[in-house]
Coordinates of C-alpha atoms and ligand atoms in Angstrom, one line a residue:
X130 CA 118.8 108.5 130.2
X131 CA 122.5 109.4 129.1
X132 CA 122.8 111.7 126.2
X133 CA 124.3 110.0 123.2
X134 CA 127.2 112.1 121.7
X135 CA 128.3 112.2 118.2
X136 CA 131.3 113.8 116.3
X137 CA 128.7 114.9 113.2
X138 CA 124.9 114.8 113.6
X139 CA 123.9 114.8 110.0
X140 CA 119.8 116.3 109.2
X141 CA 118.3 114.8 106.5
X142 CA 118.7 111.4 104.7
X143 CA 118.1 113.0 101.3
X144 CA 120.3 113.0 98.1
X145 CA 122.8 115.3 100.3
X146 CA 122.5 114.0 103.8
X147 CA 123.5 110.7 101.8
X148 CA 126.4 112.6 100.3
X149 CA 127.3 113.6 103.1
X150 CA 127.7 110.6 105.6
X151 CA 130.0 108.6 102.0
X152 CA 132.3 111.7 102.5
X153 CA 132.4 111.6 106.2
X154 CA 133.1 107.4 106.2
X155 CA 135.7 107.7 103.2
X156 CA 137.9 111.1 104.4
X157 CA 137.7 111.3 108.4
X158 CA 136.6 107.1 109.2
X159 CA 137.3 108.2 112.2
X160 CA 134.4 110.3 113.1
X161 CA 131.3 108.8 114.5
X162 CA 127.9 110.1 112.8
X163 CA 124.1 109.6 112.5
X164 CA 122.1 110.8 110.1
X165 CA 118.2 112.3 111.8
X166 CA 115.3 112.1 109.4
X167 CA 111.9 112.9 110.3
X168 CA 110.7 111.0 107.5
X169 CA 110.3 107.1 107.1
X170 CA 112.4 106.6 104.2
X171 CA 115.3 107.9 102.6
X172 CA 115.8 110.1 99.2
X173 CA 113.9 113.3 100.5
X174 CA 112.6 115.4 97.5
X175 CA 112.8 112.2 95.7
X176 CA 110.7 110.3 97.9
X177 CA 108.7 113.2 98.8
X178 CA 107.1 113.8 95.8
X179 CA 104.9 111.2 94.0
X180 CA 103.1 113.5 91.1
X181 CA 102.3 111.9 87.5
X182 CA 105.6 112.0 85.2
X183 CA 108.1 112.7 88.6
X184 CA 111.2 113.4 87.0
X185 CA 114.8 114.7 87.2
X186 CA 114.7 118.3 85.4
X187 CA 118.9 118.1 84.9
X188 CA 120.7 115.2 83.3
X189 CA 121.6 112.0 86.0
X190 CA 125.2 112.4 84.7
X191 CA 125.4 115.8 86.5
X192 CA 123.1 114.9 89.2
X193 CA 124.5 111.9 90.4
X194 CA 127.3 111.7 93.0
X195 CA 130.9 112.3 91.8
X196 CA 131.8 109.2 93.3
X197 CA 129.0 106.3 91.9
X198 CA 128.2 106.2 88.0
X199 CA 125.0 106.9 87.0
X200 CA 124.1 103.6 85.0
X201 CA 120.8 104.3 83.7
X202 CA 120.8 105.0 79.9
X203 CA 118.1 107.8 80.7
X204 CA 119.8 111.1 81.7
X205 CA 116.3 112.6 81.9
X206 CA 115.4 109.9 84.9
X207 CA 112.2 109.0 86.8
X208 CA 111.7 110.5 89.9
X209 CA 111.6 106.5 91.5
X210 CA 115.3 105.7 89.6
X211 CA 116.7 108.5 91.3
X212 CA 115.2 107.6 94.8
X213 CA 116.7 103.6 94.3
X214 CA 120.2 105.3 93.3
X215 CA 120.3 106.7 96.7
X216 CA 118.7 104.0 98.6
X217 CA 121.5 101.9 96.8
X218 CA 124.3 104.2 97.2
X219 CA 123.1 104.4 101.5
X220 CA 123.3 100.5 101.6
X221 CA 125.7 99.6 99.8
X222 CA 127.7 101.4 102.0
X223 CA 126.1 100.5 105.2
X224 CA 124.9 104.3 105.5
X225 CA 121.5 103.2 106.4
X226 CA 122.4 101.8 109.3
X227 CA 123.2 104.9 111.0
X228 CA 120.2 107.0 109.9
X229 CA 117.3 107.5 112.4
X230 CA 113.8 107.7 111.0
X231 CA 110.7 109.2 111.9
X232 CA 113.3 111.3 114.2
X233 CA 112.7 115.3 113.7
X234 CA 115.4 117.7 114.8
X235 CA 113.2 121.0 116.5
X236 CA 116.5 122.7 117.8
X237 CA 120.0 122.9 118.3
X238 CA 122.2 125.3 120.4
X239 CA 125.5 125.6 120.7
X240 CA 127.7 126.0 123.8
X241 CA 131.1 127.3 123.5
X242 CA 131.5 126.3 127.3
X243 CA 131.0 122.6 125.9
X244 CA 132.2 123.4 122.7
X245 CA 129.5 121.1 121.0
X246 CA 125.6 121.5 119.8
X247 CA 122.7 120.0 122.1
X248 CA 120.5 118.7 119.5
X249 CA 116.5 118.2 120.9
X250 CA 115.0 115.7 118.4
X251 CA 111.7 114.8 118.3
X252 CA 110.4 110.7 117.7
X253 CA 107.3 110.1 116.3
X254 CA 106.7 106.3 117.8
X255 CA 104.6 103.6 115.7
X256 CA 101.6 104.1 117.6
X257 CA 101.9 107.9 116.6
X258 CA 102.8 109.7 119.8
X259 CA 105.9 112.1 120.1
X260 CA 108.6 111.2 122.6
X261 CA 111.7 114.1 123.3
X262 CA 115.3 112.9 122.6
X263 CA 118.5 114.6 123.1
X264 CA 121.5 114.3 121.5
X265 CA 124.9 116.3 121.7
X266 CA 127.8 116.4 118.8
X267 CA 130.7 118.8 118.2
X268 CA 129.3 119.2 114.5
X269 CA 126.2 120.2 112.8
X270 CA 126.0 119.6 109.3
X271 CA 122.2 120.8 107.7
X272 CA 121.3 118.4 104.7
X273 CA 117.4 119.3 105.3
X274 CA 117.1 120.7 101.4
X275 CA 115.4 124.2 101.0
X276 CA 111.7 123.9 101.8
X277 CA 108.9 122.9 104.2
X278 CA 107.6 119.4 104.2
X279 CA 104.9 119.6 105.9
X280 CA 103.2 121.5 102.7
X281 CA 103.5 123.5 99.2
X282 CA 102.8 126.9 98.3
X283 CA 99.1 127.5 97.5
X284 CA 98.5 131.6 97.0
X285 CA 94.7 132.5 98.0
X286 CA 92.6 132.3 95.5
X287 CA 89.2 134.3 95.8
X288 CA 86.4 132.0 95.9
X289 CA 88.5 128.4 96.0
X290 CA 85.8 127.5 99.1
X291 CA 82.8 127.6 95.7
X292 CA 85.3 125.1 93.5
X293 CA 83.0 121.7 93.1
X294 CA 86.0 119.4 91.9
X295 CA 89.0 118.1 93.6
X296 CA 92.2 120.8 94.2
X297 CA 95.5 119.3 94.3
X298 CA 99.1 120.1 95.5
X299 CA 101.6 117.9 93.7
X300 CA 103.7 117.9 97.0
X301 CA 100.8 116.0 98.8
X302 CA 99.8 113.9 95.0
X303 CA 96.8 111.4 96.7
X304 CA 97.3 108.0 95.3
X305 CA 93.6 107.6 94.4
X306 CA 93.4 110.5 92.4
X307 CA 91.8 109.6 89.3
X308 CA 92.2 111.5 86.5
X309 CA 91.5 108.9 83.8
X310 CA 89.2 111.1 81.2
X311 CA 89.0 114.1 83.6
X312 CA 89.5 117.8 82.7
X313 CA 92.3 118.4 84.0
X314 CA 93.6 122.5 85.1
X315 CA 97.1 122.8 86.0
X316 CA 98.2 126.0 87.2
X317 CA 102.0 127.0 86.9
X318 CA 104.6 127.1 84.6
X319 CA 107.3 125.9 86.1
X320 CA 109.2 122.5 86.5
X321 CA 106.2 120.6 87.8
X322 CA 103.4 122.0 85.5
X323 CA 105.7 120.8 82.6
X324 CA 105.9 117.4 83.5
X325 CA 102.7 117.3 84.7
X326 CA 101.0 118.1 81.1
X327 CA 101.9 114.9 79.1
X328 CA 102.7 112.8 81.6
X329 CA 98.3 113.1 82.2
X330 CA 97.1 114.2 78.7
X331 CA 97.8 110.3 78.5
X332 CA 94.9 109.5 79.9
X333 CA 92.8 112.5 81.2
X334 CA 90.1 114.0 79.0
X335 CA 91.8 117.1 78.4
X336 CA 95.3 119.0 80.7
X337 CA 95.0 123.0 80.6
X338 CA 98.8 124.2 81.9
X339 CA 97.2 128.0 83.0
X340 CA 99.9 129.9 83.0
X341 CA 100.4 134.2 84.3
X342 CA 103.6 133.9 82.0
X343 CA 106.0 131.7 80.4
X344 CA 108.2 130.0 81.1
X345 CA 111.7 129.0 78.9
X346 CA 111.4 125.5 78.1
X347 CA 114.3 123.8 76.4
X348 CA 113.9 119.9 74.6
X349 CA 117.0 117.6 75.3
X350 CA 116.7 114.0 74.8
X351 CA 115.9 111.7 77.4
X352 CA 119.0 109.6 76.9
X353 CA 122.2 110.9 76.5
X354 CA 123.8 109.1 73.1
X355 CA 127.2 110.2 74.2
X356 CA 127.1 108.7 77.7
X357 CA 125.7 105.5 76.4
X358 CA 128.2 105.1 73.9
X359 CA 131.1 105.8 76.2
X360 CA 129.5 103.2 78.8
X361 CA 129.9 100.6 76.2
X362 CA 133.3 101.3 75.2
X363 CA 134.7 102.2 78.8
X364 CA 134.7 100.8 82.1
X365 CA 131.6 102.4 84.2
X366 CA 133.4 105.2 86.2
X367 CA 135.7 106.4 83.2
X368 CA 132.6 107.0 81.2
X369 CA 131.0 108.3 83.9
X370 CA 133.5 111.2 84.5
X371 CA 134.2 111.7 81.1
X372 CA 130.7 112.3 80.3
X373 CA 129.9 113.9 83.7
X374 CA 132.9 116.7 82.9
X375 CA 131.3 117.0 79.2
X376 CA 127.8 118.1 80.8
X377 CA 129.5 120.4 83.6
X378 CA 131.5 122.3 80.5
X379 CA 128.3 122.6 78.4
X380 CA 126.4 123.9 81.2
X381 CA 129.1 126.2 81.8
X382 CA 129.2 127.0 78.3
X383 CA 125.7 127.5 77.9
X384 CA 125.0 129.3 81.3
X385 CA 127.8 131.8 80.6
X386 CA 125.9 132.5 76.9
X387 CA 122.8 133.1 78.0
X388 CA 124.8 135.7 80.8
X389 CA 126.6 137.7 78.2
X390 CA 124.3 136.8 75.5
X391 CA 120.7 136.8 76.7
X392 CA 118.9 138.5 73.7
X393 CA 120.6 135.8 71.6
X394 CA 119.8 132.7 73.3
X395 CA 116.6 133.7 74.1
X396 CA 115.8 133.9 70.3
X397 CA 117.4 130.1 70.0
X398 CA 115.3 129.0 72.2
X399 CA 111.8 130.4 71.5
X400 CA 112.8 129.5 68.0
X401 CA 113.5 126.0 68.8
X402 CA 110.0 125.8 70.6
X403 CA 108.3 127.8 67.4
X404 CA 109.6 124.5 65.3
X405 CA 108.6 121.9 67.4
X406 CA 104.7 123.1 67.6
X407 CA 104.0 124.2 64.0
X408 CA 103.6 128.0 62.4
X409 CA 100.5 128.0 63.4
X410 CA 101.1 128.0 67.1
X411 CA 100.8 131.2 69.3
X412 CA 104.8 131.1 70.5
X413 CA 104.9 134.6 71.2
X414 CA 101.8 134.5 73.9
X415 CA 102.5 131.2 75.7
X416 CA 106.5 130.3 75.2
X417 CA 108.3 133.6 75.2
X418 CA 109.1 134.8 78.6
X419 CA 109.6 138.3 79.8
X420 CA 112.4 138.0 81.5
X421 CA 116.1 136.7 80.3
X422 CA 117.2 133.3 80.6
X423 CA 118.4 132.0 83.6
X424 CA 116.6 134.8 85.8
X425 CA 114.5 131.8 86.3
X426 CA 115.2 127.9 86.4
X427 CA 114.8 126.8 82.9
X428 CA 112.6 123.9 82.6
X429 CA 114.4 120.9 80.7
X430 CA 111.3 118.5 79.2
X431 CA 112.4 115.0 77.6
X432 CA 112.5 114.5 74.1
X433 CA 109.6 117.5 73.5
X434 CA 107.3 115.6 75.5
X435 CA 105.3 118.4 76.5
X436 CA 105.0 119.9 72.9
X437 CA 104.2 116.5 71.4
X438 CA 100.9 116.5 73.8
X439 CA 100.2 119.9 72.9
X440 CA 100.2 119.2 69.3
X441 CA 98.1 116.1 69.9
X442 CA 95.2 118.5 71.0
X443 CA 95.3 116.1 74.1
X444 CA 97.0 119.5 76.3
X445 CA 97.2 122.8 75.9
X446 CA 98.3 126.2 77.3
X447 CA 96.5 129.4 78.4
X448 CA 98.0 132.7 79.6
X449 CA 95.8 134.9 81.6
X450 CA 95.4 135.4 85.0
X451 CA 92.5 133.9 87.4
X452 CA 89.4 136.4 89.2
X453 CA 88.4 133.6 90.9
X454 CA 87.0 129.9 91.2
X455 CA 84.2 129.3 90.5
X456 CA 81.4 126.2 91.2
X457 CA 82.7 124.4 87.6
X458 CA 86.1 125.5 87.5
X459 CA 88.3 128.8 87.3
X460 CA 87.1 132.4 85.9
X461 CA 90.0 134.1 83.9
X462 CA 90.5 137.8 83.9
X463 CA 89.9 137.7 80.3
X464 CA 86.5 136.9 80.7
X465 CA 86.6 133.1 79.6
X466 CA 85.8 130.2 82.2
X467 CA 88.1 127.3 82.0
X468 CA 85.9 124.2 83.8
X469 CA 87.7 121.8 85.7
X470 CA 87.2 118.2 87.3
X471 CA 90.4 118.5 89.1
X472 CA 93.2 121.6 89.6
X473 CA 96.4 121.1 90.1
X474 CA 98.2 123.8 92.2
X475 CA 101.4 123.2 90.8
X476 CA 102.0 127.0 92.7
X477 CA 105.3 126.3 94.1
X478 CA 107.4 125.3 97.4
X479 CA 107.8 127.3 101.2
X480 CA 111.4 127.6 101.3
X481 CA 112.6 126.8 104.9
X482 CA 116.3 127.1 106.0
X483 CA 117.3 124.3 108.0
X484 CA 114.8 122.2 108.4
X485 CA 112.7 124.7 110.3
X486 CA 115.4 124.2 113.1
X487 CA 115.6 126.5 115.6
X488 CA 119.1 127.6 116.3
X489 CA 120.8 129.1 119.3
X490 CA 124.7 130.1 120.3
X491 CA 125.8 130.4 123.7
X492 CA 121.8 131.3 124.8
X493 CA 121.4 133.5 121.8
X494 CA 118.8 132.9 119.3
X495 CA 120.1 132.8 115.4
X496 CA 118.2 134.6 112.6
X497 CA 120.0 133.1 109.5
X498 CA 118.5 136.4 108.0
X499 CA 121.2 138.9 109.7
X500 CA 124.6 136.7 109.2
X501 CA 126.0 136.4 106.5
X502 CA 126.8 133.2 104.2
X503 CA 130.8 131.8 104.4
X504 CA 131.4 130.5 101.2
X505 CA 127.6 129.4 100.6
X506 CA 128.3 126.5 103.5
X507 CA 128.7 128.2 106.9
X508 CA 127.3 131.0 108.5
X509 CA 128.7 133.9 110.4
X510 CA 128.7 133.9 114.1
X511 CA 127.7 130.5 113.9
X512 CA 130.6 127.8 114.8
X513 CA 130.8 124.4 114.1
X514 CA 128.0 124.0 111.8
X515 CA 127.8 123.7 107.7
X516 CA 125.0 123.6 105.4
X517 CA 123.9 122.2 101.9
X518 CA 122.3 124.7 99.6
X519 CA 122.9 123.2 95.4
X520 CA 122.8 125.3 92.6
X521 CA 120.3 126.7 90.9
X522 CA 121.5 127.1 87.4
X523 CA 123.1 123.1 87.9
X524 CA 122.4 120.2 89.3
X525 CA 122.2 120.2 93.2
X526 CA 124.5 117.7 93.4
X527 CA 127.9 119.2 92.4
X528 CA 127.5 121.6 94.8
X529 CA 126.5 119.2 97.2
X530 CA 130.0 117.1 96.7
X531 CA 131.7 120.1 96.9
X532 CA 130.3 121.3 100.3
X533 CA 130.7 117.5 101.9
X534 CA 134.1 117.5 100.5
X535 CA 134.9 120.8 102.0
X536 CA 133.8 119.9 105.5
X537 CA 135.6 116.5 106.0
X538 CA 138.6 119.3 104.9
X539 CA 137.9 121.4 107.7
X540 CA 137.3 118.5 110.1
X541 CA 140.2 117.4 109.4
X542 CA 142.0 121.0 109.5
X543 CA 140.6 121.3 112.8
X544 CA 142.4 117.5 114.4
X545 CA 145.4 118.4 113.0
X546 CA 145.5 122.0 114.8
X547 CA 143.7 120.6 117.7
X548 CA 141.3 123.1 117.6
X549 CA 137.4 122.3 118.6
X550 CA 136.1 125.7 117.3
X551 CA 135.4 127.2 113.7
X552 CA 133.6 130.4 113.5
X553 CA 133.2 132.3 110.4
X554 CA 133.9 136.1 111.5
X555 CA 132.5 138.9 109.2
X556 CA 134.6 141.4 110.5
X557 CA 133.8 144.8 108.5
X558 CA 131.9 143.0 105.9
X559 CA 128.3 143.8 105.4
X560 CA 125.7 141.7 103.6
X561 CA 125.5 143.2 100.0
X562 CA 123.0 140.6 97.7
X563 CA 120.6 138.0 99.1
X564 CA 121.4 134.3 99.5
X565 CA 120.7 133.9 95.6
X566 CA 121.1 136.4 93.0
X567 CA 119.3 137.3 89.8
X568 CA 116.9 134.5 89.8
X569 CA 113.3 135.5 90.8
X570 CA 111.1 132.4 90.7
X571 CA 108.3 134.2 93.5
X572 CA 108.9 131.2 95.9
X573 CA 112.8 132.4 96.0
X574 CA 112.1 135.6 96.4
X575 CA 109.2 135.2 99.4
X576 CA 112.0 133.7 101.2
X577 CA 115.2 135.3 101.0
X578 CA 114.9 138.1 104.0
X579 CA 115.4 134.8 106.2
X580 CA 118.5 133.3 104.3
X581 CA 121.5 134.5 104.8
X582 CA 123.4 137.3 102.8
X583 CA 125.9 137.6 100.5
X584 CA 128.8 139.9 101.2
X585 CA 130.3 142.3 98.6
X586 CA 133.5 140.0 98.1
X587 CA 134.9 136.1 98.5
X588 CA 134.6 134.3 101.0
X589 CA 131.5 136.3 101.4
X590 CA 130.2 135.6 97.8
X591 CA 127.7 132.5 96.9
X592 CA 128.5 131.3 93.4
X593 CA 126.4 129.9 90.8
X594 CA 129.6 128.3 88.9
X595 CA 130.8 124.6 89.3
X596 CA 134.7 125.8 88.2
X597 CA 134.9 128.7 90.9
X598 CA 133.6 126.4 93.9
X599 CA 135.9 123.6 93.3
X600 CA 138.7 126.0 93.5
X601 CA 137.3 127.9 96.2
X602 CA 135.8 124.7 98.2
X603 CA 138.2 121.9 97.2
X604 CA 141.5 123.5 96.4
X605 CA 142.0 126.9 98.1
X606 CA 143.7 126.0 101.8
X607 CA 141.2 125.6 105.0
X608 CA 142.3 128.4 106.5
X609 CA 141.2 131.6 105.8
X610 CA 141.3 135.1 107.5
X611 CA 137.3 135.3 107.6
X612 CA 137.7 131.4 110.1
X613 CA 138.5 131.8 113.3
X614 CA 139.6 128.9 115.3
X615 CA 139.5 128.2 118.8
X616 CA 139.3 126.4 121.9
X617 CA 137.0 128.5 124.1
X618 CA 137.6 127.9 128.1
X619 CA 133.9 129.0 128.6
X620 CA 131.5 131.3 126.7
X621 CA 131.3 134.5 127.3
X622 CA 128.9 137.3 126.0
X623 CA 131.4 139.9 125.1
X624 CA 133.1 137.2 122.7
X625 CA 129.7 136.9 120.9
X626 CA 129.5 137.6 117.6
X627 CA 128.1 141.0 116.3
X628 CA 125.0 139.5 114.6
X629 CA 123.8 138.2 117.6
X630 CA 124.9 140.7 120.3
X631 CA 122.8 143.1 117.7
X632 CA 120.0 140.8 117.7
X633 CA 119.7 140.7 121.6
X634 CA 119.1 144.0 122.2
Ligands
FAD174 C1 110.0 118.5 92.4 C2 111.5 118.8 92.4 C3 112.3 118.5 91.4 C4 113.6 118.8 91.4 N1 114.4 118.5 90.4 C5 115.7 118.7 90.4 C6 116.6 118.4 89.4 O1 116.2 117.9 88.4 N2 117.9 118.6 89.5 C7 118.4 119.2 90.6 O2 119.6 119.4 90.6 N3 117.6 119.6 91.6 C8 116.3 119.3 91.6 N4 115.5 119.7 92.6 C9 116.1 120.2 93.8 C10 116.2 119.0 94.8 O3 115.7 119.3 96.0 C11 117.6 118.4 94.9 O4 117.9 117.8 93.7 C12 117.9 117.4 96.0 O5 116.9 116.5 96.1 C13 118.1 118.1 97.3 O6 118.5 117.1 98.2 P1 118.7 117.4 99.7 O7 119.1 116.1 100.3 O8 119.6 118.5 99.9 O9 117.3 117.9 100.2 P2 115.9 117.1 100.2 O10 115.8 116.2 99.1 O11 114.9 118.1 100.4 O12 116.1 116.2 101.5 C14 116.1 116.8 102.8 C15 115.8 115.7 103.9 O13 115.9 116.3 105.1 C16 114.8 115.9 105.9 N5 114.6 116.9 106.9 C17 114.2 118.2 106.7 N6 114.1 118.9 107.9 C18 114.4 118.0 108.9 C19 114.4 118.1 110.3 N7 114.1 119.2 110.9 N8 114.7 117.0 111.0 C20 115.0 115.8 110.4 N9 115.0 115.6 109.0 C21 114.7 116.7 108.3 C22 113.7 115.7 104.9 O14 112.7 114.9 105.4 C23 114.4 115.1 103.7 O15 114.5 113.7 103.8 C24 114.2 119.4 92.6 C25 113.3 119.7 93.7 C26 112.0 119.4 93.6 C27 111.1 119.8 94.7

């Protein structure tokens, strides 16, 4: 069967791979593209996960692409609003019709000689067996998110196997679970144990969040009264930016704060949680982290959701760490039992570069872990092939416009030069920080040996800060000394790169 080529083989028809094909239509029409997803529908994380209370943890204003409003008046949005924004957004511009489900990209290797990736896909037929396809494109772009589909992060717990109730991971969420007057245990602190709480003290017996430490958790309304107002006065895509550029500069504002000013926004905040529960309430145990804010996500909850079920005796928190399940539920190191019906492992994500592709140049296998990253998007040693990682202290989207942005510029860098070759080139630069710096949630940390690095200066530097990548990314000129460009007559091994002529022997 002949190969099918394509200019730009997207991965992933998530909230970036979506991003990305708008950018490649609107600045280089030219280009032919398809978008493979192993999945059977698009929105990725947002489709993904199905959990009581699924829920945007930054504002919609931020989160939404630069280039369709965000309508809704609740910034805080649903988990299923955000997967029918992108679902719009992909027909509406005819996007869907070049995506491929159920399609699952295993590896890719580049040829210099051919100046283009061979792309082995695998697709999962209805009747549920795998079939091999092959596709070939001069361009690469990753939009596969950060972590493993195929399952969540569950750490052993000693004597899970005795547990008589139902364990649950809130990346596989069953639909029958019923919870409905249950005791509930959720274990975590992060993002998804927050929402989780209220959203099943509704109607469960009784929701435990057991926590080994907290977490910072910071109350913002669920609709943003600025926004809302502007909408009304404005036509949609004013408002939009207006209030989109209001958000960026308070997050700036607040991020920076926190950076120079930790011991004084950490006070604000565990203050601000002290008020909403009462005098009576154990802050200092249960809401005042260790660690300064920002080293860790900050949780966002809706209009103090979580605190309200707290104070309704409905939910409630423990600190203390677990010795082991038992037959009725979990024993804590403190000596109490907490009994259970069902426990939620709300334990965290695998993070997985790439999709779990594996990657070769010129016969070469890549380990993401020994290059290092070109301006948080490409890879050195590796040509022809871009990658969307969001921010961490922001919504994933800025970044995400940025970085599509940024490779229609260098697509269309490389027509005008006539060049078919982009390699970054580290040169005498050595990595110097992981991938992501100063943040330690553990499911970060597990998987940063196999990211790659951060040099010691830009190009080499990932940034956390909105303002510095859209100079950097949209502003500063394609061509940089760190880029080489080319048009290889064949490959050859002494031309490979030093990550990979390191990693051969
Ligand atoms: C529970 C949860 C809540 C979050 N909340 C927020 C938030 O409030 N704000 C925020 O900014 N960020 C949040 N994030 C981060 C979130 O992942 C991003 O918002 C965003 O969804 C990432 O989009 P993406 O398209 O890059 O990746 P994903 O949403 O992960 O989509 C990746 C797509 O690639 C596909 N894919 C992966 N590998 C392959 C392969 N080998 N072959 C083919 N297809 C493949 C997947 O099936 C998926 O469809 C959250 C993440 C989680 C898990």
């Amino acid at each position: 069967m002949a190969v099918e080529h394509f200019d730009v083989v997207i991965m992933g028809a998530g909230l970036s791979g979506i991003d990305a094909a708008h950018h490649l239509q609107k600045l280089c029409p030219k280009k032919t593209y398809t978008i493979i997803e192993q999945r059977e529908r698009i929105g990725g994380t947002w489709d993904l996960f199905r959990y009581p209370g699924i829920r945007s943890d930054s504002d919609m204003l931020t989160m939404g692409y630069s280039f369709r409003p965000w309508t809704n008046p609740k910034a805080i949005s649903p988990g299923d609003l955000i997967r029918d924004y992108i679902t719009a957004v992909a027909r509406d511009e005819g996007i869907d019709r070049n995506i491929r489900f159920r399609h699952r990209i295993k590896r890719a290797a580049w040829s210099s000689q051919e100046t283009q990736w061979t792309v082995d896909v695998v697709r999962t037929l209805p009747d549920g067996r795998d079939e091999p396809v092959t596709l070939t494109c001069n361009f690469l772009f990753s939009c596969a998110g950060y972590y493993r589909y195929s399952g969540g992060y569950t750490p052993e717990f000693p004597g899970i196997e005795r547990f008589q109730g139902r364990i649950v991971h809130p990346q596989a969420w069953p639909e029958d679970l019923d919870y409905a007057g249950k005791r509930v245990v959720v274990i975590g602190s992060g993002a998804t144990a927050v929402t989780l709480l209220p959203a099943m003290a509704r109607t469960a017996g009784h929701v435990t969040m057991l926590q080994r430490s907290p977490t910072y958790i910071v109350s913002l309304p669920e609709q943003d009264k600025i926004a809302n107002w502007l909408r009304g006065v404005l036509p949609a895509m004013w408002a939009y930016k207006l209030s989109r550029w209001k958000n960026v500069a308070l997050m700036v504002y607040v991020y920076q704060l926190a950076q120079r000013f930790p011991n004084f926004v950490k006070t604000g905040i565990v203050k601000k949680v002290g008020e909403a529960l009462g005098p009576d309430y154990d802050v200092a145990t249960h809401f005042t982290p260790r660690y300064k804010p920002w080293e860790q996500r900050l949780c966002l909850v809706p209009d103090a959701d979580l605190f309200q079920a707290i104070k309704s005796g409905r939910a409630s928190v423990v600190t203390d760490r677990i010795e082991a399940f038992t037959e009725k539920g979990i024993q804590l190191e403190s000596g109490k039992e907490l009994e259970a019906d069902i426990v939620v492992t709300a334990t965290g994500l695998v993070m997985q570069a790439f999709g779990g592709t594996e990657l070769s140049v010129d016969g070469r296998s890549v380990d993401p872990g020994q290059t290092l990253a070109y301006k948080g998007v490409m890879m050195s040693g590796v040509p022809n092939l871009a990658s969307v990682f969001g921010y961490i202290n922001a919504s994933w989207t800025l970044k995400a416009d940025l970085i599509c942005i940024y490779v229609c510029r260098l697509l269309k860098y490389m027509d005008r030069k006539g060049v078919r070759q982009v390699t970054p080139q580290a040169g005498n630069e050595t990595a110097a920080a992981p991938f992501v710096e100063n943040f330690t949630p553990g499911y970060i940390e597990r998987a940063l040996a196999s990211w790659p690095k951060q040099g010691s200066k830009a190009p080499w530097r990932v940034y956390q800060n909105y303002i510095r990548d859209t100079i950097s990314l949209r502003w500063s000129p394609v061509e940089n000394d760190a880029l080489e460009f080319s048009n290889p007559p064949k490959a050859s091994p002494e031309a490979a790169p030093r990550e990979f002529a390191e990693a051969a022997k």
